[in-house]
Amino acid sequence: MTRIARSNLRARRASGLPGALLDAALDAALTAHRVGTLAALCRQHPRLVRGLLRRFAAPSLWFLRSREATELAWAVGTVVGWLMGQIRPDGLDAAQPIPRHAWLGSAAWRGLLAVMAHNGFAAVPAFPERYRAREGEPAFEHLCGLWDVAPSSFYRYVERGREQLIAIALQLPDDTALPALCERFQQAVFRRESAKEASAQRALLQAAMAAAFEGRAYEAALWYAARTGSAEAMSGLIERGCNELAASALADGLLKHFEPVGESDAALVRLSLAHVALARVRGQTEQEQKHLDEALHIASRSADAVLLGDVYGAQGRHVESRDVDRAIADYSVSIEQYEPVAYDEAGDAQRTHRARVGLLTSLVRLAYLYLRRSDPRCKALLERVNEVRASCDAPLDIQAMIESAWGEQRQRERDTSAAIEALLRALLLYERSGNRQQMLRVQASLVALYGKAKDVQKALEYARRVFSFADGGGVVEPQCLSATHLNLGVAYFWEAVFDEALQHYQQALLIATQASLKTLMGRAHFNLAELFYKRFQLHGLAQDEQHGDTHVGLAKAIWALGGDKAAGEATSNLKRTMLGEQDQLIYERMLPGELAAHFDEMSEIQTQRLRLGVPTGNADEHIRAHLRIAQAYTRIAVKEREASVALMHKQGHGERYAAELRQLKTTFEQALTQESVIAARWQNQAGCPIASTQVEAVVRQGLQDGGLTKSGYAALCSVSPATASKHLSTLAQLGLVQQVSRGPATRYLIVQTG
């Protein structure tokens, strides 16, 4: 369990009754049980009784048919009886019979037996060979006679037993004792309800699970689900309450020992993915990957396209903060798996609906990744999402996710008010569905938007909601917690409150580093560099400039590892742009479509265009620039053709596009005509010193490199430098090449006209 989860768990345990109040509550419960006024105690002191039950029996209380005094009294009696069993000297379960020797002479047992018998939790057995009790004799007199002690000694035993009970109550319930208490409570309910048949017991468990779920007591509901043996029920509970369950040691125990029997592959995959969600919230990367591998194994075994879509979608979410390229690939595979089922009108309606919901989810998440990279394809994806959404009744969570994605899109379009409205709608939908995890994510995004709107108080309000949930016993996944700190830091940065911004940036970086969230690490370093450069502008401290340079270097290294070239370029330009002049963060600008799709090639084209715009007396530079531009465009054309051919083969539609492919080939051939014409002219030229089989290679090399050199020609044609020099001189005399410059820098340009 992570440091955050452990601290939340400790905080939750410490929130029980204080020691003195617990002592008083147990003492009052013992006395009331002895005189038969336990129900009256529950009516007179309901808060004290509920505090006692919340500490020891919270997962089990949903068995109660009501919260009336008689029901609470029965629950208190069950809990106190269980606590007494925890101080048995033999360590056996409280339900086991007390052995004969314990009653007759063992001093170690006398404190427990005295407090149990005196307060009506156990009847003293008859041992006529040792002591003959009269009819109706009180328990304390019976034990005084059986043990041959005075009443004062007996009450000392009672006090010893009470002290043992208080001591064990202050320690419990720990991680191992709580399941035992829940089991004891369950058996007590079955006996009270005379539920001997398995069907009757299952009905009681399901009713209690439904009540706990309705009350959002996810830990209790999970316990009931585990008792019913339903993997489907358990996975649904974990998905809905993973933030609350992440702090639960009981949940860990239940999941560890749960063994689904006879479940379908779909139920098993969903359970594994629920484990994934729980591990993600806790920041347990290795456990998350382990359960993803389990889910993929089951889905592959079943060859179910919908299950495979679910698993690849979960895999994409697992890596999206660490490897965006891989996440894009996983979401794309997920979409490909869903699509045939989602549009199969003749298929099972329920399965089709599941596929459409999954398709919506993966499309939205893929759009988020494109948004992160400022890739304009995100808007086209979101428009497609709206089309799919119109064809199915999407759950509230999916509707909220779509609203949230459109909010991010509006943010990139610099329409902050529209973005806030969309995210507020998303938050309302998540609140209606009870999805705490996504509520926290939206609140983190609202922090950023209100920061952009220069409303720091609103930003701080939503940040506090996230922080208070983490401080109050729930677990916030590291990605959300880091992003909240980062976004709040940005809000303070815009207000020039640099000290507060620095603290939140550093906290965001710490959390992201601990969880290996590379994207957030890169953003944190970028923002820290921006802050230090801004302070350097204002105060001129060299130390701030040095810190800025350091964070720029770290951010660039992270972007290089993640393949985010746009963010890398923005980071490289950060110092030159003189921070503070931009009206939004550089890495949030939307890239032009071709630059996003073919970043390397289009960057090369832009670089060479700049060189062409600079006058120079050296024609070689402009020649090489034109050739490199041509090479870049050729690579783009080849990449697009390969992508189309791969998709044709995958869909089995190659014949449908045969004419288009032939036309594309013709276009390529026309583009290569000049090279072919030159090569043919060389081959037909009398006295050409080059073998006909090598002419095309020499011409191609000369055109691509902007000319031929003696060493290059020698290597290409496998001749000596002296022979190469003779051949090139002959070609120049024949008018096939033109010599440029002299000496070591001598080059021979291809003559392109006859």
Coordinates of C-alpha atoms in Angstrom, one line a residue, residues 77-566:
G77 CA -24.7 -7.5 22.3
T78 CA -23.2 -9.3 19.3
V79 CA -20.1 -7.0 19.2
V80 CA -19.5 -7.2 23.0
G81 CA -19.8 -10.9 23.0
W82 CA -17.3 -11.1 20.1
L83 CA -14.9 -8.9 22.1
M84 CA -15.1 -11.2 25.0
G85 CA -14.1 -14.0 22.8
Q86 CA -10.9 -12.1 21.8
I87 CA -9.5 -12.5 25.4
R88 CA -9.9 -16.3 25.5
P89 CA -6.6 -17.7 26.9
D90 CA -6.8 -20.6 24.4
G91 CA -7.0 -18.3 21.4
L92 CA -10.0 -20.2 19.9
D93 CA -13.0 -18.5 18.2
A94 CA -15.6 -16.9 20.5
A95 CA -18.2 -19.4 19.3
Q96 CA -16.3 -22.4 20.5
P97 CA -17.5 -24.0 23.8
I98 CA -15.5 -23.1 26.9
P99 CA -13.6 -26.2 28.1
R100 CA -14.4 -27.9 31.4
H101 CA -11.0 -27.2 33.0
A102 CA -11.5 -23.4 32.4
W103 CA -14.6 -23.4 34.6
L104 CA -13.2 -25.6 37.3
G105 CA -9.8 -24.3 38.1
S106 CA -7.7 -22.4 35.6
A107 CA -6.8 -19.0 37.0
A108 CA -6.1 -17.6 33.5
W109 CA -9.7 -17.9 32.6
R110 CA -11.3 -16.5 35.8
G111 CA -11.3 -12.8 34.7
L112 CA -13.1 -13.6 31.4
L113 CA -15.6 -16.1 32.9
A114 CA -16.4 -13.7 35.7
V115 CA -17.2 -10.8 33.4
M116 CA -19.1 -13.0 31.0
A117 CA -21.2 -14.8 33.6
H118 CA -21.8 -11.7 35.7
N119 CA -23.1 -9.7 32.7
G120 CA -25.3 -12.4 31.2
F121 CA -23.1 -13.4 28.2
A122 CA -22.6 -17.0 29.4
A123 CA -24.5 -19.4 31.8
V124 CA -22.4 -21.2 34.4
P125 CA -22.6 -25.0 33.7
A126 CA -23.5 -27.4 36.5
F127 CA -20.6 -29.3 38.2
P128 CA -22.4 -31.2 41.0
E129 CA -19.3 -33.1 41.9
R130 CA -17.6 -29.7 42.9
Y131 CA -20.5 -27.5 43.9
R132 CA -24.3 -27.9 44.0
A133 CA -26.0 -24.7 43.2
R134 CA -29.5 -24.0 44.4
E135 CA -32.2 -23.3 41.9
G136 CA -32.2 -19.7 40.5
E137 CA -28.9 -18.9 42.2
P138 CA -27.2 -15.8 40.7
A139 CA -24.1 -16.3 38.6
F140 CA -21.7 -14.6 41.0
E141 CA -22.8 -16.8 43.9
H142 CA -22.6 -19.9 41.7
L143 CA -19.0 -19.0 40.7
C144 CA -18.0 -18.1 44.3
G145 CA -19.1 -21.5 45.3
L146 CA -17.5 -23.3 42.4
W147 CA -14.2 -21.5 42.8
D148 CA -14.4 -21.4 46.6
V149 CA -13.8 -17.6 46.8
A150 CA -15.3 -14.7 48.7
P151 CA -17.5 -12.2 46.8
S152 CA -14.8 -9.6 47.1
S153 CA -12.4 -11.9 45.2
F154 CA -15.1 -12.6 42.6
Y155 CA -15.5 -8.9 41.9
R156 CA -11.7 -8.5 41.6
Y157 CA -12.0 -11.2 38.9
V158 CA -14.8 -9.2 37.3
E159 CA -12.6 -6.0 37.3
R160 CA -9.7 -8.0 35.8
G161 CA -11.9 -9.2 33.0
R162 CA -13.2 -5.8 32.3
E163 CA -9.7 -4.3 32.1
Q164 CA -8.7 -7.1 29.7
L165 CA -11.8 -6.3 27.6
I166 CA -11.0 -2.6 27.5
A167 CA -7.4 -3.2 26.6
I168 CA -8.3 -5.5 23.7
A169 CA -11.0 -3.1 22.5
L170 CA -8.5 -0.3 22.3
Q171 CA -6.3 -2.4 20.0
L172 CA -9.1 -3.8 17.8
P173 CA -10.3 -4.2 15.2
D174 CA -7.1 -4.7 13.3
D175 CA -6.6 -6.0 9.8
T176 CA -7.0 -9.7 10.8
A177 CA -9.7 -9.3 13.5
L178 CA -12.2 -7.4 11.4
P179 CA -13.0 -10.2 9.0
A180 CA -13.6 -12.5 11.9
L181 CA -16.0 -10.0 13.5
C182 CA -17.9 -9.7 10.2
E183 CA -18.1 -13.5 10.0
R184 CA -19.4 -13.7 13.6
F185 CA -22.0 -11.0 12.8
Q186 CA -23.1 -12.9 9.7
Q187 CA -23.6 -16.2 11.5
A188 CA -25.6 -14.3 14.2
V189 CA -27.9 -12.9 11.6
F190 CA -28.4 -16.2 9.9
R191 CA -29.3 -17.8 13.3
R192 CA -31.7 -14.9 14.2
E193 CA -33.4 -15.1 10.8
S194 CA -33.5 -18.9 10.8
A195 CA -31.7 -18.8 7.5
K196 CA -30.4 -22.3 7.2
E197 CA -30.9 -22.7 3.5
A198 CA -28.2 -21.3 1.1
S199 CA -30.8 -19.4 -0.9
A200 CA -32.1 -17.6 2.2
Q201 CA -28.6 -16.7 3.3
R202 CA -27.7 -15.4 -0.1
A203 CA -30.9 -13.2 -0.1
L204 CA -29.9 -11.7 3.2
L205 CA -26.4 -11.0 1.9
Q206 CA -27.7 -9.4 -1.3
A207 CA -30.2 -7.2 0.6
A208 CA -27.4 -6.0 2.9
M209 CA -25.1 -5.4 0.0
A210 CA -27.7 -3.3 -1.8
A211 CA -28.3 -1.3 1.4
A212 CA -24.6 -0.7 1.9
F213 CA -24.1 0.3 -1.8
E214 CA -27.0 2.7 -1.6
G215 CA -25.4 4.3 1.5
R216 CA -22.0 4.4 -0.4
A217 CA -20.5 2.2 2.3
Y218 CA -18.3 0.5 -0.3
E219 CA -16.2 -1.5 2.2
A220 CA -19.3 -3.1 3.7
A221 CA -20.8 -3.7 0.3
L222 CA -17.6 -5.4 -0.9
W223 CA -17.7 -7.7 2.1
Y224 CA -21.2 -8.8 1.3
A225 CA -20.3 -9.2 -2.4
A226 CA -17.4 -11.4 -1.4
R227 CA -19.7 -13.6 0.7
T228 CA -22.1 -14.0 -2.2
G229 CA -19.2 -15.2 -4.4
S230 CA -20.2 -12.8 -7.2
A231 CA -17.2 -11.6 -9.2
E232 CA -19.6 -9.3 -11.2
A233 CA -20.8 -7.6 -8.0
M234 CA -17.3 -7.2 -6.6
S235 CA -16.0 -5.6 -9.7
G236 CA -18.9 -3.2 -9.9
L237 CA -18.3 -2.1 -6.3
I238 CA -14.5 -1.6 -6.8
E239 CA -15.0 0.4 -10.0
R240 CA -17.5 2.7 -8.2
G241 CA -15.7 3.0 -4.9
C242 CA -12.0 2.5 -5.7
N243 CA -11.0 5.7 -4.0
E244 CA -12.6 4.8 -0.7
L245 CA -11.6 1.1 -0.9
A246 CA -7.9 2.0 -1.7
A247 CA -7.5 2.9 2.0
S248 CA -9.2 -0.4 3.2
A249 CA -7.2 -3.2 4.6
L250 CA -10.4 -5.3 4.7
A251 CA -10.8 -4.9 1.0
D252 CA -7.2 -6.2 0.5
G253 CA -8.1 -9.3 2.6
L254 CA -11.3 -9.9 0.8
L255 CA -9.7 -9.7 -2.7
K256 CA -6.8 -11.8 -1.7
H257 CA -8.9 -14.7 -0.6
F258 CA -11.8 -14.4 -3.1
E259 CA -11.9 -17.3 -5.4
P260 CA -14.6 -17.0 -8.1
V261 CA -16.2 -20.3 -9.1
G262 CA -18.0 -20.9 -12.4
E263 CA -17.8 -17.3 -13.5
S264 CA -17.9 -16.3 -17.1
D265 CA -14.8 -14.9 -18.9
A266 CA -16.5 -11.6 -19.1
A267 CA -17.0 -11.5 -15.3
L268 CA -13.3 -12.5 -14.7
V269 CA -12.0 -9.9 -17.1
R270 CA -14.1 -7.2 -15.4
L271 CA -12.8 -8.3 -11.9
S272 CA -9.2 -8.1 -13.1
L273 CA -9.9 -4.6 -14.5
A274 CA -11.4 -3.6 -11.2
H275 CA -8.1 -4.7 -9.5
V276 CA -6.4 -2.5 -12.1
A277 CA -8.5 0.5 -11.1
L278 CA -7.7 -0.1 -7.4
A279 CA -4.0 -0.4 -8.1
R280 CA -4.0 2.7 -10.2
V281 CA -5.5 4.8 -7.4
R282 CA -2.9 3.5 -5.0
G283 CA -0.1 4.2 -7.5
Q284 CA 0.9 0.5 -7.6
T285 CA 2.2 0.4 -11.2
E286 CA 3.5 -3.2 -11.0
Q287 CA 0.3 -4.6 -9.6
E288 CA -1.7 -2.6 -12.2
Q289 CA 0.3 -4.3 -15.0
K290 CA 0.0 -7.7 -13.4
H291 CA -3.8 -7.6 -13.4
L292 CA -3.8 -6.1 -16.9
D293 CA -1.8 -9.2 -18.1
E294 CA -4.3 -11.4 -16.3
A295 CA -7.2 -9.7 -18.1
L296 CA -5.5 -9.9 -21.5
H297 CA -4.9 -13.6 -21.0
I298 CA -8.5 -14.3 -20.2
A299 CA -9.8 -12.0 -23.0
S300 CA -7.4 -13.6 -25.6
R301 CA -8.5 -17.1 -24.5
S302 CA -12.1 -16.2 -25.1
A303 CA -11.4 -14.4 -28.4
D304 CA -14.2 -12.0 -27.5
A305 CA -13.8 -8.7 -29.3
V306 CA -15.6 -6.7 -26.7
L307 CA -13.5 -8.1 -23.9
L308 CA -10.3 -7.4 -25.9
G309 CA -11.5 -3.9 -26.5
D310 CA -12.1 -3.4 -22.7
V311 CA -8.6 -4.7 -21.9
Y312 CA -6.7 -2.7 -24.5
G313 CA -8.7 0.4 -23.4
A314 CA -7.5 -0.2 -19.8
Q315 CA -4.0 -0.9 -21.0
G316 CA -4.1 2.5 -22.8
R317 CA -5.1 4.2 -19.6
H318 CA -2.4 2.5 -17.7
V319 CA 0.4 3.9 -19.9
E320 CA -1.1 7.2 -21.0
S321 CA 0.9 9.1 -18.3
R322 CA 4.1 7.3 -19.1
D323 CA 4.1 6.5 -22.9
V324 CA 1.7 8.5 -25.0
D325 CA 2.6 6.8 -28.2
R326 CA 1.8 3.3 -26.8
A327 CA -1.4 4.6 -25.2
I328 CA -2.5 5.9 -28.7
A329 CA -1.8 2.5 -30.2
D330 CA -3.7 0.7 -27.4
Y331 CA -6.7 2.9 -27.7
S332 CA -6.6 2.5 -31.5
V333 CA -6.6 -1.3 -31.1
S334 CA -9.5 -1.0 -28.6
I335 CA -11.5 1.0 -31.1
E336 CA -10.8 -1.6 -33.8
Q337 CA -12.1 -4.4 -31.6
Y338 CA -15.3 -2.5 -30.6
E339 CA -16.3 -1.2 -34.0
P340 CA -17.5 -4.4 -35.8
V341 CA -19.7 -5.3 -32.8
A342 CA -21.0 -1.8 -32.2
Y343 CA -22.3 -1.5 -35.8
D344 CA -23.7 -5.1 -36.0
E345 CA -27.4 -4.4 -36.2
A346 CA -28.2 -8.1 -36.3
G347 CA -26.1 -8.9 -33.1
D348 CA -27.2 -9.2 -29.5
A349 CA -28.6 -5.9 -28.3
Q350 CA -26.9 -6.0 -25.0
R351 CA -23.6 -6.9 -26.5
T352 CA -23.9 -4.2 -29.1
H353 CA -24.7 -1.6 -26.4
R354 CA -21.6 -2.7 -24.4
A355 CA -19.5 -2.3 -27.5
R356 CA -20.8 1.2 -28.2
V357 CA -20.2 2.3 -24.7
G358 CA -16.7 0.9 -24.9
L359 CA -16.2 2.6 -28.2
L360 CA -17.3 5.9 -26.8
T361 CA -14.9 5.5 -23.9
S362 CA -11.8 4.7 -26.0
L363 CA -12.6 7.5 -28.6
V364 CA -12.9 10.1 -25.8
R365 CA -9.6 8.9 -24.1
L366 CA -7.9 9.0 -27.5
A367 CA -9.2 12.5 -28.0
Y368 CA -7.7 13.4 -24.6
L369 CA -4.3 12.2 -25.7
Y370 CA -4.5 14.3 -28.9
L371 CA -5.5 17.2 -26.8
R372 CA -2.5 16.7 -24.6
R373 CA -0.3 16.8 -27.7
S374 CA -2.1 19.9 -29.1
D375 CA -3.0 17.7 -32.1
P376 CA -6.1 19.1 -34.1
R377 CA -7.3 15.6 -34.8
C378 CA -8.9 15.7 -31.3
K379 CA -11.8 17.8 -32.6
A380 CA -12.6 15.3 -35.4
L381 CA -12.6 12.5 -32.8
L382 CA -14.9 14.4 -30.5
E383 CA -17.3 15.0 -33.4
R384 CA -17.3 11.3 -34.1
V385 CA -18.0 10.7 -30.4
N386 CA -21.1 12.8 -30.7
E387 CA -22.3 10.7 -33.7
V388 CA -21.8 7.4 -31.7
R389 CA -23.4 9.0 -28.6
A390 CA -26.5 9.7 -30.6
S391 CA -26.9 6.0 -31.4
C392 CA -26.9 4.6 -27.8
D393 CA -28.1 5.4 -24.4
A394 CA -24.8 6.2 -22.8
P395 CA -24.4 5.9 -19.0
L396 CA -24.0 9.0 -16.9
D397 CA -20.3 8.4 -16.5
I398 CA -19.7 8.3 -20.3
Q399 CA -21.9 11.4 -20.8
A400 CA -19.8 13.2 -18.2
M401 CA -16.6 12.1 -19.8
I402 CA -17.7 13.5 -23.1
E403 CA -18.6 16.8 -21.6
S404 CA -15.3 16.9 -19.8
A405 CA -13.4 16.2 -23.1
W406 CA -15.3 19.0 -24.9
G407 CA -14.4 21.2 -22.0
E408 CA -10.7 20.5 -22.6
Q409 CA -11.2 21.2 -26.4
R410 CA -12.9 24.6 -25.6
Q411 CA -9.9 25.3 -23.3
R412 CA -7.5 24.8 -26.2
E413 CA -9.7 27.0 -28.4
R414 CA -9.2 29.7 -25.7
D415 CA -12.9 29.8 -24.8
T416 CA -12.4 29.5 -21.1
S417 CA -16.0 30.3 -20.1
A418 CA -17.4 27.6 -22.4
A419 CA -14.8 25.1 -21.0
I420 CA -15.8 25.9 -17.4
E421 CA -19.5 25.4 -18.3
A422 CA -18.7 22.0 -19.9
L423 CA -16.7 20.8 -16.9
L424 CA -19.4 21.9 -14.5
R425 CA -21.9 19.8 -16.4
A426 CA -19.5 16.9 -16.3
L427 CA -19.1 17.3 -12.5
L428 CA -22.8 17.4 -12.0
L429 CA -23.2 14.1 -14.0
Y430 CA -20.4 12.4 -12.1
E431 CA -22.1 13.5 -8.8
R432 CA -25.3 12.0 -9.9
S433 CA -23.6 8.7 -10.8
G434 CA -21.5 8.7 -7.6
N435 CA -18.2 8.3 -9.4
R436 CA -15.8 9.8 -6.9
Q437 CA -12.7 9.2 -8.9
Q438 CA -13.9 11.1 -11.9
M439 CA -15.3 13.9 -9.8
L440 CA -11.9 14.4 -8.4
R441 CA -10.3 14.5 -11.9
V442 CA -12.9 17.1 -13.1
Q443 CA -12.3 19.2 -10.0
A444 CA -8.5 19.1 -10.7
S445 CA -9.3 20.4 -14.3
L446 CA -11.5 23.2 -12.9
V447 CA -8.6 24.4 -10.8
A448 CA -6.7 25.0 -14.1
L449 CA -9.6 26.7 -15.8
Y450 CA -10.4 29.1 -13.0
G451 CA -6.7 29.8 -12.8
K452 CA -6.8 30.9 -16.5
A453 CA -9.9 33.0 -15.7
K454 CA -7.8 34.8 -13.1
D455 CA -10.2 33.5 -10.4
V456 CA -7.8 32.2 -7.8
Q457 CA -10.4 31.8 -5.1
K458 CA -12.5 29.5 -7.2
A459 CA -9.4 27.6 -8.2
L460 CA -8.4 27.2 -4.6
E461 CA -12.0 26.1 -3.7
Y462 CA -11.9 23.1 -6.1
A463 CA -8.3 22.3 -5.1
R464 CA -9.4 22.1 -1.5
R465 CA -12.1 19.6 -2.4
V466 CA -9.5 17.3 -3.8
F467 CA -7.0 17.8 -0.9
S468 CA -9.8 17.4 1.8
F469 CA -10.9 14.1 0.3
A470 CA -7.3 12.9 0.5
D471 CA -7.0 14.2 4.1
G472 CA -10.3 12.8 5.2
G473 CA -9.7 9.1 4.6
G474 CA -10.1 8.6 0.8
V475 CA -7.3 7.9 -1.6
V476 CA -6.7 10.2 -4.5
E477 CA -4.8 8.6 -7.4
P478 CA -1.3 10.2 -7.8
Q479 CA -2.0 11.5 -11.3
C480 CA -5.0 13.5 -10.0
L481 CA -3.3 14.8 -6.9
S482 CA -0.2 15.9 -8.8
A483 CA -2.3 17.6 -11.5
T484 CA -4.3 19.5 -8.8
H485 CA -1.1 20.9 -7.3
L486 CA 0.2 21.7 -10.7
N487 CA -2.9 23.5 -11.8
L488 CA -3.2 25.5 -8.6
G489 CA 0.4 26.5 -9.0
V490 CA -0.5 27.8 -12.4
A491 CA -3.3 29.9 -10.9
Y492 CA -0.9 31.4 -8.4
F493 CA 1.6 32.0 -11.2
W494 CA -0.9 34.1 -13.2
E495 CA -1.5 36.2 -10.1
A496 CA 2.3 36.6 -9.6
V497 CA 2.2 34.9 -6.2
F498 CA 5.4 33.0 -7.0
D499 CA 6.1 31.6 -3.6
E500 CA 2.8 29.7 -3.5
A501 CA 3.2 28.6 -7.1
L502 CA 6.6 27.3 -6.4
Q503 CA 5.4 25.2 -3.4
H504 CA 2.6 23.6 -5.5
Y505 CA 4.9 23.0 -8.5
Q506 CA 7.4 21.2 -6.2
Q507 CA 4.7 19.1 -4.6
A508 CA 3.3 18.2 -8.0
L509 CA 6.8 17.2 -9.1
L510 CA 7.4 15.1 -6.0
I511 CA 4.1 13.1 -6.4
A512 CA 4.6 12.6 -10.1
T513 CA 8.2 11.4 -9.6
Q514 CA 7.2 8.9 -6.9
A515 CA 4.5 7.5 -9.3
S516 CA 6.7 7.7 -12.4
L517 CA 4.2 10.0 -14.2
K518 CA 6.5 11.3 -16.9
T519 CA 4.0 13.6 -18.6
L520 CA 3.2 15.4 -15.3
M521 CA 6.9 15.4 -14.4
G522 CA 7.6 17.2 -17.7
R523 CA 4.9 19.7 -17.1
A524 CA 6.2 20.4 -13.6
H525 CA 9.7 21.0 -14.8
F526 CA 8.4 23.2 -17.6
N527 CA 6.3 25.3 -15.2
L528 CA 9.2 25.5 -12.7
A529 CA 11.5 26.7 -15.5
E530 CA 8.9 29.3 -16.5
L531 CA 8.6 30.5 -12.9
F532 CA 12.3 30.9 -12.4
Y533 CA 12.8 32.7 -15.7
K534 CA 10.0 35.1 -14.8
R535 CA 11.6 35.8 -11.4
F536 CA 14.9 36.3 -13.2
Q537 CA 13.2 38.9 -15.4
L538 CA 11.8 40.7 -12.4
H539 CA 14.7 40.6 -10.0
G540 CA 17.8 39.7 -12.2
L541 CA 19.1 37.0 -9.8
A542 CA 21.5 34.7 -11.7
Q543 CA 20.5 31.8 -9.4
D544 CA 16.9 31.9 -10.8
E545 CA 18.3 31.8 -14.4
Q546 CA 20.4 28.8 -13.5
H547 CA 17.4 27.0 -11.9
G548 CA 15.4 27.7 -15.0
D549 CA 18.0 26.2 -17.2
T550 CA 18.2 23.1 -15.1
H551 CA 14.4 22.5 -15.3
V552 CA 14.4 23.1 -19.0
G553 CA 17.1 20.4 -19.5
L554 CA 15.1 18.0 -17.3
A555 CA 11.9 18.7 -19.1
K556 CA 13.5 18.2 -22.6
A557 CA 14.9 14.9 -21.5
I558 CA 11.5 13.7 -20.4
W559 CA 9.8 14.9 -23.6
A560 CA 12.5 13.1 -25.6
L561 CA 11.8 9.8 -23.7
G562 CA 8.0 10.2 -24.2
G563 CA 8.3 11.2 -27.9
D564 CA 6.4 14.4 -27.3
K565 CA 8.2 16.6 -29.9
A566 CA 5.8 19.5 -29.7

